[in-house]
Coordinates of C-alpha atoms and ligand atoms in Angstrom, one line a residue:
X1222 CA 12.1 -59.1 49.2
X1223 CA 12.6 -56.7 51.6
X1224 CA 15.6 -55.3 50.7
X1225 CA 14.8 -54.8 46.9
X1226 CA 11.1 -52.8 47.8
X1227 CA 13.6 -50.6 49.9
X1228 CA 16.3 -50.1 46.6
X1229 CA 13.6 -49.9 44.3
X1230 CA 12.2 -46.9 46.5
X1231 CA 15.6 -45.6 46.7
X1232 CA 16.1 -45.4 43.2
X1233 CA 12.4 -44.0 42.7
X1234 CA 12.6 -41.3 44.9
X1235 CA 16.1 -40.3 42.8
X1236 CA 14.7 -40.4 39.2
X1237 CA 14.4 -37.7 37.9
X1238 CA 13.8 -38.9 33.5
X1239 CA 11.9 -41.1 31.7
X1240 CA 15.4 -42.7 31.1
X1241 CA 16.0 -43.2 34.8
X1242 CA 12.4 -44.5 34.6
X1243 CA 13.3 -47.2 32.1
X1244 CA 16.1 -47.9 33.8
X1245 CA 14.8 -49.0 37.0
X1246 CA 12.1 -50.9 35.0
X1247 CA 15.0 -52.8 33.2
X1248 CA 16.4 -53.2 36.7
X1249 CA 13.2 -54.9 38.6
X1250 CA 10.9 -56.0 36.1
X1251 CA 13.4 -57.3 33.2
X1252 CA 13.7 -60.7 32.2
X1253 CA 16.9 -60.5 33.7
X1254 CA 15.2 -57.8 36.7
X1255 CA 15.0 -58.7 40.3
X1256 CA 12.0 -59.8 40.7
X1257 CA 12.1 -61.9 37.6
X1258 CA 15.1 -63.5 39.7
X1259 CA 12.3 -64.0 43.1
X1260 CA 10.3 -66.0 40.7
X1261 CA 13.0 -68.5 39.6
X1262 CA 13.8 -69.2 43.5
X1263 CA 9.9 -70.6 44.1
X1264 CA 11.4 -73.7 42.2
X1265 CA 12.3 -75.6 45.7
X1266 CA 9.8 -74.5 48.1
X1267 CA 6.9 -76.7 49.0
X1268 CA 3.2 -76.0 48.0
X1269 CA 2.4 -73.5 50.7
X1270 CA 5.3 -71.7 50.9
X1271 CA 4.9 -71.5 47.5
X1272 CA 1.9 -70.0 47.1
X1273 CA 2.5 -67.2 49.8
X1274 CA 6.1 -66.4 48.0
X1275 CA 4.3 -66.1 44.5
X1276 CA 1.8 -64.0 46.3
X1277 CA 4.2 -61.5 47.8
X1278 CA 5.9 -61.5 44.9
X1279 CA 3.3 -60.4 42.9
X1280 CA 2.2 -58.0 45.1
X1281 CA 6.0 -56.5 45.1
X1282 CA 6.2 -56.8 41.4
X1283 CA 2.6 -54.7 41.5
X1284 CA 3.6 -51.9 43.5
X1285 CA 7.0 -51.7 41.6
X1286 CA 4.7 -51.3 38.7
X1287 CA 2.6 -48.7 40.2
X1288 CA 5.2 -46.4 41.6
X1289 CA 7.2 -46.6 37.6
X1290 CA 3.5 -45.3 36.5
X1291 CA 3.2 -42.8 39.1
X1292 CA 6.6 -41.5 39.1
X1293 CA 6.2 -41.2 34.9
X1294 CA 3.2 -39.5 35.0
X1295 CA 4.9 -37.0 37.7
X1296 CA 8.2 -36.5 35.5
X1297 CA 5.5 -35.5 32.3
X1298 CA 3.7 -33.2 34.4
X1299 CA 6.7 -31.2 35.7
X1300 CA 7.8 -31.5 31.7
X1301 CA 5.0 -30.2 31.1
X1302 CA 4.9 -27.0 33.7
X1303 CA 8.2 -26.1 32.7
X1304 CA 7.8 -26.4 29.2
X1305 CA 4.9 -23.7 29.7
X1306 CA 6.4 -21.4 31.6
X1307 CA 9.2 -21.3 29.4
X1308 CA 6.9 -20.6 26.7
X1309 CA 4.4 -18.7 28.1
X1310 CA 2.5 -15.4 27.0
X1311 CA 1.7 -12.6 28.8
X1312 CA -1.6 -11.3 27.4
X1313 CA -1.6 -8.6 29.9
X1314 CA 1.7 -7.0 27.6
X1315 CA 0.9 -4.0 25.5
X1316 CA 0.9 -5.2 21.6
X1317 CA 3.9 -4.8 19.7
X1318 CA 3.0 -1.7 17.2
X1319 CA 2.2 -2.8 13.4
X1320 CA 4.4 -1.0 10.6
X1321 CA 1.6 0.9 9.2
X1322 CA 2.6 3.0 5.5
X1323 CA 1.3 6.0 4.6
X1324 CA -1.1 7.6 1.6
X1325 CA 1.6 8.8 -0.7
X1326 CA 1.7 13.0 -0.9
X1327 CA 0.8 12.8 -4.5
X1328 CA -2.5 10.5 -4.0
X1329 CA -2.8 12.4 -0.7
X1330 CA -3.2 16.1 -3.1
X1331 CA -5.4 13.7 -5.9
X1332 CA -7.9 13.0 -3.1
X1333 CA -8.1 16.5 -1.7
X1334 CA -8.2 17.7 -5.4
X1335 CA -10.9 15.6 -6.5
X1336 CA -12.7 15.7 -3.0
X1337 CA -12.8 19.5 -3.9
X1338 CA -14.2 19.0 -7.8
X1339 CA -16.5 16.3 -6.5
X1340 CA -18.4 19.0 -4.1
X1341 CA -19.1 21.2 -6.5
X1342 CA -20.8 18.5 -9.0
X1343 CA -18.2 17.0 -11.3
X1344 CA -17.7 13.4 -11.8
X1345 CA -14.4 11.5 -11.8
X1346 CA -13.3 9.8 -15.0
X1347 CA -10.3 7.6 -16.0
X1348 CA -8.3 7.7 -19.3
X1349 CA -5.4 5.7 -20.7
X1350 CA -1.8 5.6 -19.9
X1351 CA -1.0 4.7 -23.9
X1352 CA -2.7 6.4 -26.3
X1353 CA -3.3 6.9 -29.9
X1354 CA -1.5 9.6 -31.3
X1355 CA -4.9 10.8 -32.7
X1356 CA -6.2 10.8 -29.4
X1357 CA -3.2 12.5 -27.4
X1358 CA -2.7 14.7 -30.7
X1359 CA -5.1 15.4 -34.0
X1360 CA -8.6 15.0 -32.6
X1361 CA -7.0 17.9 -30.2
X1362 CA -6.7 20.2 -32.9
X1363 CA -3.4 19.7 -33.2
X1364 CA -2.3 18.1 -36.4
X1365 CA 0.7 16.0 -37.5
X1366 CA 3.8 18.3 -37.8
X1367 CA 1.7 20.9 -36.0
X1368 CA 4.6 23.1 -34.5
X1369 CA 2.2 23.0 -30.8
X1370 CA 3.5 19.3 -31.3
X1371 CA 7.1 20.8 -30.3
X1372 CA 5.2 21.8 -26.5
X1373 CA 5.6 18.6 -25.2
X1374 CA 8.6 16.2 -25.8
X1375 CA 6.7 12.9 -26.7
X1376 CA 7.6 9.4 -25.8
X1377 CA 6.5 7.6 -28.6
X1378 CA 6.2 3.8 -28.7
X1379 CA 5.5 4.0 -32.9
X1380 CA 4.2 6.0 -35.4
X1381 CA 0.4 6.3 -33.7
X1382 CA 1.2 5.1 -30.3
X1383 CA 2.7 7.1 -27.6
X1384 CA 2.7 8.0 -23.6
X1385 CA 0.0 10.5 -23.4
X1386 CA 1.5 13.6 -22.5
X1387 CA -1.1 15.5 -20.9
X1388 CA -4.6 14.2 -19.8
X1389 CA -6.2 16.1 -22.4
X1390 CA -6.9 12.9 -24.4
X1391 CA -10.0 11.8 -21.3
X1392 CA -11.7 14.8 -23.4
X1393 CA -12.3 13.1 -26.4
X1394 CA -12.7 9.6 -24.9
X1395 CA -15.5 10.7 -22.6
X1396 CA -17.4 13.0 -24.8
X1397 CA -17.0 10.1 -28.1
X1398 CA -18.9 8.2 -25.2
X1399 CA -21.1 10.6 -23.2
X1400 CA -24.3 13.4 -25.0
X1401 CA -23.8 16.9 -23.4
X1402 CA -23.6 18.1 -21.0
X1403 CA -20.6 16.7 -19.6
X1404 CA -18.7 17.6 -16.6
X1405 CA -15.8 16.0 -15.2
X1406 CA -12.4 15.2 -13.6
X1407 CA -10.0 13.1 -14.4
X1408 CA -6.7 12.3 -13.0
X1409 CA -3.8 10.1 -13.6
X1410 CA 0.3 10.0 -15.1
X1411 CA 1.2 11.4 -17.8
X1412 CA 4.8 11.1 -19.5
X1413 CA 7.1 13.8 -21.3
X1414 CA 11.1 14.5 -21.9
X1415 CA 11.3 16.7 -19.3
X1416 CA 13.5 16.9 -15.9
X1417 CA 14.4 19.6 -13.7
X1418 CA 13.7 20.5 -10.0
X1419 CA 10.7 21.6 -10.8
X1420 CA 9.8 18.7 -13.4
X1421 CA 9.6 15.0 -14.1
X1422 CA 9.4 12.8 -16.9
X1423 CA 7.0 11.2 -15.2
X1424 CA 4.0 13.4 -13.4
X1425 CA 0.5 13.7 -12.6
X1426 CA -2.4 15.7 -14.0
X1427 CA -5.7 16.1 -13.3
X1428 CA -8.1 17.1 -16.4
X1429 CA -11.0 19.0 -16.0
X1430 CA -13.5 19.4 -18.5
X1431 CA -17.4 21.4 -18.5
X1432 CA -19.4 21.2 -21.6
X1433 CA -23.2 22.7 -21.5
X1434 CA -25.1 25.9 -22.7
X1435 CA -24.0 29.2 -22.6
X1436 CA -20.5 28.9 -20.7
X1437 CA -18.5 31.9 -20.2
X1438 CA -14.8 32.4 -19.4
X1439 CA -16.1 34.1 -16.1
X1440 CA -17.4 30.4 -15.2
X1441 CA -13.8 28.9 -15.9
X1442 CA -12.4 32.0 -13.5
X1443 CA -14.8 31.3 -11.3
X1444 CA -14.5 27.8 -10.7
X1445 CA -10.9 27.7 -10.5
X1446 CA -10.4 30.5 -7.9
X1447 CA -12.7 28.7 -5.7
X1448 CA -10.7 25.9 -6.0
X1449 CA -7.5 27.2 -5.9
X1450 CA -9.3 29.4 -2.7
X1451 CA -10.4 25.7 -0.8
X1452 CA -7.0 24.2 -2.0
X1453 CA -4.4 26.9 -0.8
X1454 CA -6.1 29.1 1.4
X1455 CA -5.6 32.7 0.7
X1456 CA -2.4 33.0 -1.6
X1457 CA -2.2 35.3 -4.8
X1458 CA -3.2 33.9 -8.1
X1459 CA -3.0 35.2 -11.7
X1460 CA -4.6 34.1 -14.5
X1461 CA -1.9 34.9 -17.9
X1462 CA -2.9 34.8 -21.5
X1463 CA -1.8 31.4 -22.9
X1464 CA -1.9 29.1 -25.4
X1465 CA -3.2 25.5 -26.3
X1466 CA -4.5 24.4 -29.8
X1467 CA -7.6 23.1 -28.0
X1468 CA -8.6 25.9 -26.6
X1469 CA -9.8 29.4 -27.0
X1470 CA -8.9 31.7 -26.0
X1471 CA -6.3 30.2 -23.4
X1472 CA -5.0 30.7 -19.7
X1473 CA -2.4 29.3 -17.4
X1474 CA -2.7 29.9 -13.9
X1475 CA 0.4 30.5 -11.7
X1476 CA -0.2 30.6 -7.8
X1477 CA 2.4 32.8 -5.6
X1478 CA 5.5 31.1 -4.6
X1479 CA 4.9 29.1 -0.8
X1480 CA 8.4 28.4 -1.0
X1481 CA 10.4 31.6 -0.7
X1482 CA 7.1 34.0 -0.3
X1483 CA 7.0 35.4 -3.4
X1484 CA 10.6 37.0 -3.2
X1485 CA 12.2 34.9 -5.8
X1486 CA 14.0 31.8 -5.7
X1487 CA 15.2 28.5 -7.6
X1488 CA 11.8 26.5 -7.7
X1489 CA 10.0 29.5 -9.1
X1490 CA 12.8 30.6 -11.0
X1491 CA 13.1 34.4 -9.2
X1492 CA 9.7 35.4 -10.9
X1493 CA 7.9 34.8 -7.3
X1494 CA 5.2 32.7 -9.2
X1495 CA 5.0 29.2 -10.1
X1496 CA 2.6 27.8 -12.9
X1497 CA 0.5 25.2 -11.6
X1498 CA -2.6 24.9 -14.4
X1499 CA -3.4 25.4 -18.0
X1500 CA -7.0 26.3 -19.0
X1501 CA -9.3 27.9 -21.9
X1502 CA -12.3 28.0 -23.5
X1503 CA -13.0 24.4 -25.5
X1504 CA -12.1 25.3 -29.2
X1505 CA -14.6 24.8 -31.7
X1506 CA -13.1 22.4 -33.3
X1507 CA -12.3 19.8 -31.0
X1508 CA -16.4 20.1 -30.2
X1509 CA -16.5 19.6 -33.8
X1510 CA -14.2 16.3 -33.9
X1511 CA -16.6 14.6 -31.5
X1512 CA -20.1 15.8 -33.1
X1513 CA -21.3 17.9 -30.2
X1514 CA -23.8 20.2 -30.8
X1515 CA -23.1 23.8 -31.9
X1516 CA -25.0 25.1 -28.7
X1517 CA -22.8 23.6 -26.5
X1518 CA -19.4 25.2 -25.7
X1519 CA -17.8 25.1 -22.4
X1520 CA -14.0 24.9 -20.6
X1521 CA -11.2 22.9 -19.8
X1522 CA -8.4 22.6 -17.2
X1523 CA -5.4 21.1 -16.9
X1524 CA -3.2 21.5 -13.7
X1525 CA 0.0 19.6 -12.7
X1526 CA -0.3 17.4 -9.3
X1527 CA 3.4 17.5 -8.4
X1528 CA 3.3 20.9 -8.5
X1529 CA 0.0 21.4 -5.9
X1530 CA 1.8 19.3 -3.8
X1531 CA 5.0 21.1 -4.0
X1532 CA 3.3 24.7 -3.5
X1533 CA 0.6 22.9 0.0
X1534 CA 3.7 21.7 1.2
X1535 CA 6.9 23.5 0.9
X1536 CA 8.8 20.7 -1.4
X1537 CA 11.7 22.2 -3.3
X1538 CA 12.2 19.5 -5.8
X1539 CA 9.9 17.2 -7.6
X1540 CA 12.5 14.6 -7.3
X1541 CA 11.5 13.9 -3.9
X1542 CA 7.9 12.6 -4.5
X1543 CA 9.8 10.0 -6.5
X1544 CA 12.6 8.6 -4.5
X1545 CA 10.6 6.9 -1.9
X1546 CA 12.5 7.8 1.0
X1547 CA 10.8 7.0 4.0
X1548 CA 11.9 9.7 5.7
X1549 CA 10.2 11.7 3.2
X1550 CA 7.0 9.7 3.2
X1551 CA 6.7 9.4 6.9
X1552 CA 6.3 13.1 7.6
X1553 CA 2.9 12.8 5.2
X1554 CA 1.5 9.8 7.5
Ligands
FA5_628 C1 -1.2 20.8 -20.6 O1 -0.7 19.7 -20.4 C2 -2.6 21.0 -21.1 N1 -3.1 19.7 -21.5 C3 -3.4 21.6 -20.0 C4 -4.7 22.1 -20.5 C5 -5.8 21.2 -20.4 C6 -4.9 23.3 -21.1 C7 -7.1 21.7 -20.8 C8 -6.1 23.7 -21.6 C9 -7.2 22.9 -21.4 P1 0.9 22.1 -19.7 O2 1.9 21.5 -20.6 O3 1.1 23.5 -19.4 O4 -0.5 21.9 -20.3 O5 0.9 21.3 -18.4 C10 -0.1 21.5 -17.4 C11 0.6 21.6 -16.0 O6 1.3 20.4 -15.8 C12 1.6 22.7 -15.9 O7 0.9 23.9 -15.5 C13 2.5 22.1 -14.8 O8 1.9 22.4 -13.5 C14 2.4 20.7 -15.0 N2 3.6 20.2 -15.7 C15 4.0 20.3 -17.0 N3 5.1 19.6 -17.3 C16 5.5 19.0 -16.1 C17 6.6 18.2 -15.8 N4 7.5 17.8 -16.7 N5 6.7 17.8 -14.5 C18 5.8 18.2 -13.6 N6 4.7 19.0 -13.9 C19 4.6 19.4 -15.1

């Protein structure tokens, strides 16, 4: 009995998995196991004897037990430390930096634009990306085969549904919906045939519209310098007899070219100015389509977003504000 106690603590102290584990337990404690063998030899001992034997044995068979427990629990606890140092965190590490994107320039320049309109008392508005011809067209004073028509190259979808090519449609919509006075913003995309370096068949406008008592063109000057003051800072600007069927008489505004300076080159096309806005006095008859008062009269802008954004930042082609290169985007963030 002696001698297996001192293999079985031999073996013990060695294991080192829960197979060895089994293994010994096989070896001791199996039906065919050495103790189990202890057991068969009480057979020819006398009463006594036997008792003592059986007692021993049990207490052998016990502490073989006890150790197989202990030493398990051991081998799951070193498991157990290794497992989590393997897998362990160090909360005291700085945190890995998230990819964070950035306000597109173009939403960046409708913010600031609107954050400027919004100041000096005008709501914001939204209008449609499809439109009614009559909407985009005819209730503009501008009639079917109206040569003004030629202005902008429509997309159209059928014969009274197109892709509004200016925002000038939010006019009618909001004042069919809204007494005067009215005065508001209103930006979003708008969609011509057009593509150079300097345009896109896809752009941005944002609409502006002021409809009360007594309005002057001085009040459309007015407005729009100090706008064009807050937006650009202290660049030259010129307001150029234009026109629009919806309104007279007309304007476009051209700001000096950031670019090259004013000297001349391919975005502004050498004249040292690039045209950002259209504007004029609301024309009677588009007041008319939409039952407005005759004592109301007022003005209306239109300006072009890509081309703000171009001028604030020194972006020589339109393109870029569509290509989504992050290289781009990232020096905007
Ligand atoms: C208009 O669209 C008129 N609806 C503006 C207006 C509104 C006039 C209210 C009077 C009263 P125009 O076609 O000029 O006007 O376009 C306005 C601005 O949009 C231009 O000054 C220019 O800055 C910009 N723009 C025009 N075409 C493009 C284009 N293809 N790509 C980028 N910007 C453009």
């Amino acid at each position: 009995m002696y001698h297996i106690k001192k293999e079985f603590e031999a073996l013990i102290a060695d294991a080192k998995t829960e197979e060895d584990i089994k293994q010994i337990k096989a070896k001791f404690l199996g039906k065919k196991g050495k103790v189990s063998e202890l057991f068969k030899q009480m057979g020819g001992l006398g009463d006594e004897q036997k008792k003592e034997f059986g007692k021993n044995i049990n207490k052998l068979k016990q502490y073989i037990e006890d150790s197989l427990t202990n030493k398990q629990t051991q081998i799951k606890e070193i498991r157990k430390k290794e497992s989590l140092e393997k897998e362990s965190i160090d909360v005291t590490l700085p945190a890995r930096r998230g990819f964070l994107g950035s306000i597109h320039p173009i939403t960046k320049t409708i913010i600031e634009i609107e954050d400027i309109f919004k100041s000096m008392g005008f709501d914001v508005e939204t209008g449609y990306e499809i439109e009614f011809d009559r909407y985009n067209f005819e209730m503009l004073n501008i009639p079917k085969e109206h040569p003004a028509r030629d202005m902008q190259d429509t997309f159209y979808i059928n014969d009274n549904v197109l892709l509004r090519t200016h925002t000038s449609p939010t006019q009618i919509r909001v004042m069919e919906s809204k007494k005067p006075p009215v005065m508001f913003i209103s930006p979003g995309k708008v969609y011509r045939r057009d593509s150079d370096i300097t345009h896109s068949p896809m752009f941005h406008q944002v609409e502006g519209l002021l409809i009360d008592k007594d309005i002057h063109f001085s009040d459309l000057k007015g407005v729009l310098s100090d706008f064009l003051k807050i937006f650009f800072g202290d660049v030259p600007v010129r307001f150029r007899p234009s026109y629009f069927p919806f309104t007279e008489p007309s304007a476009e505004v051209d700001i000096g070219c950031i670019i090259c300076g004013g000297k001349g080159c391919r975005v502004c096309s050498n004249t040292g100015y690039l045209e950002v806005l259209g504007c004029g006095m609301v024309h009677p008859n588009v007041l008319k389509n939409v039952n407005y008062p005759d004592e109301y009269n007022g003005f209306a802008f239109g300006l072009g977003v890509e081309r703000f954004a171009m001028l604030k930042y020194g972006i020589d082609n339109i393109k870029l504000f569509f290509e989504n290169d992050i290289r781009f985007l990232k020096q905007f963030s």
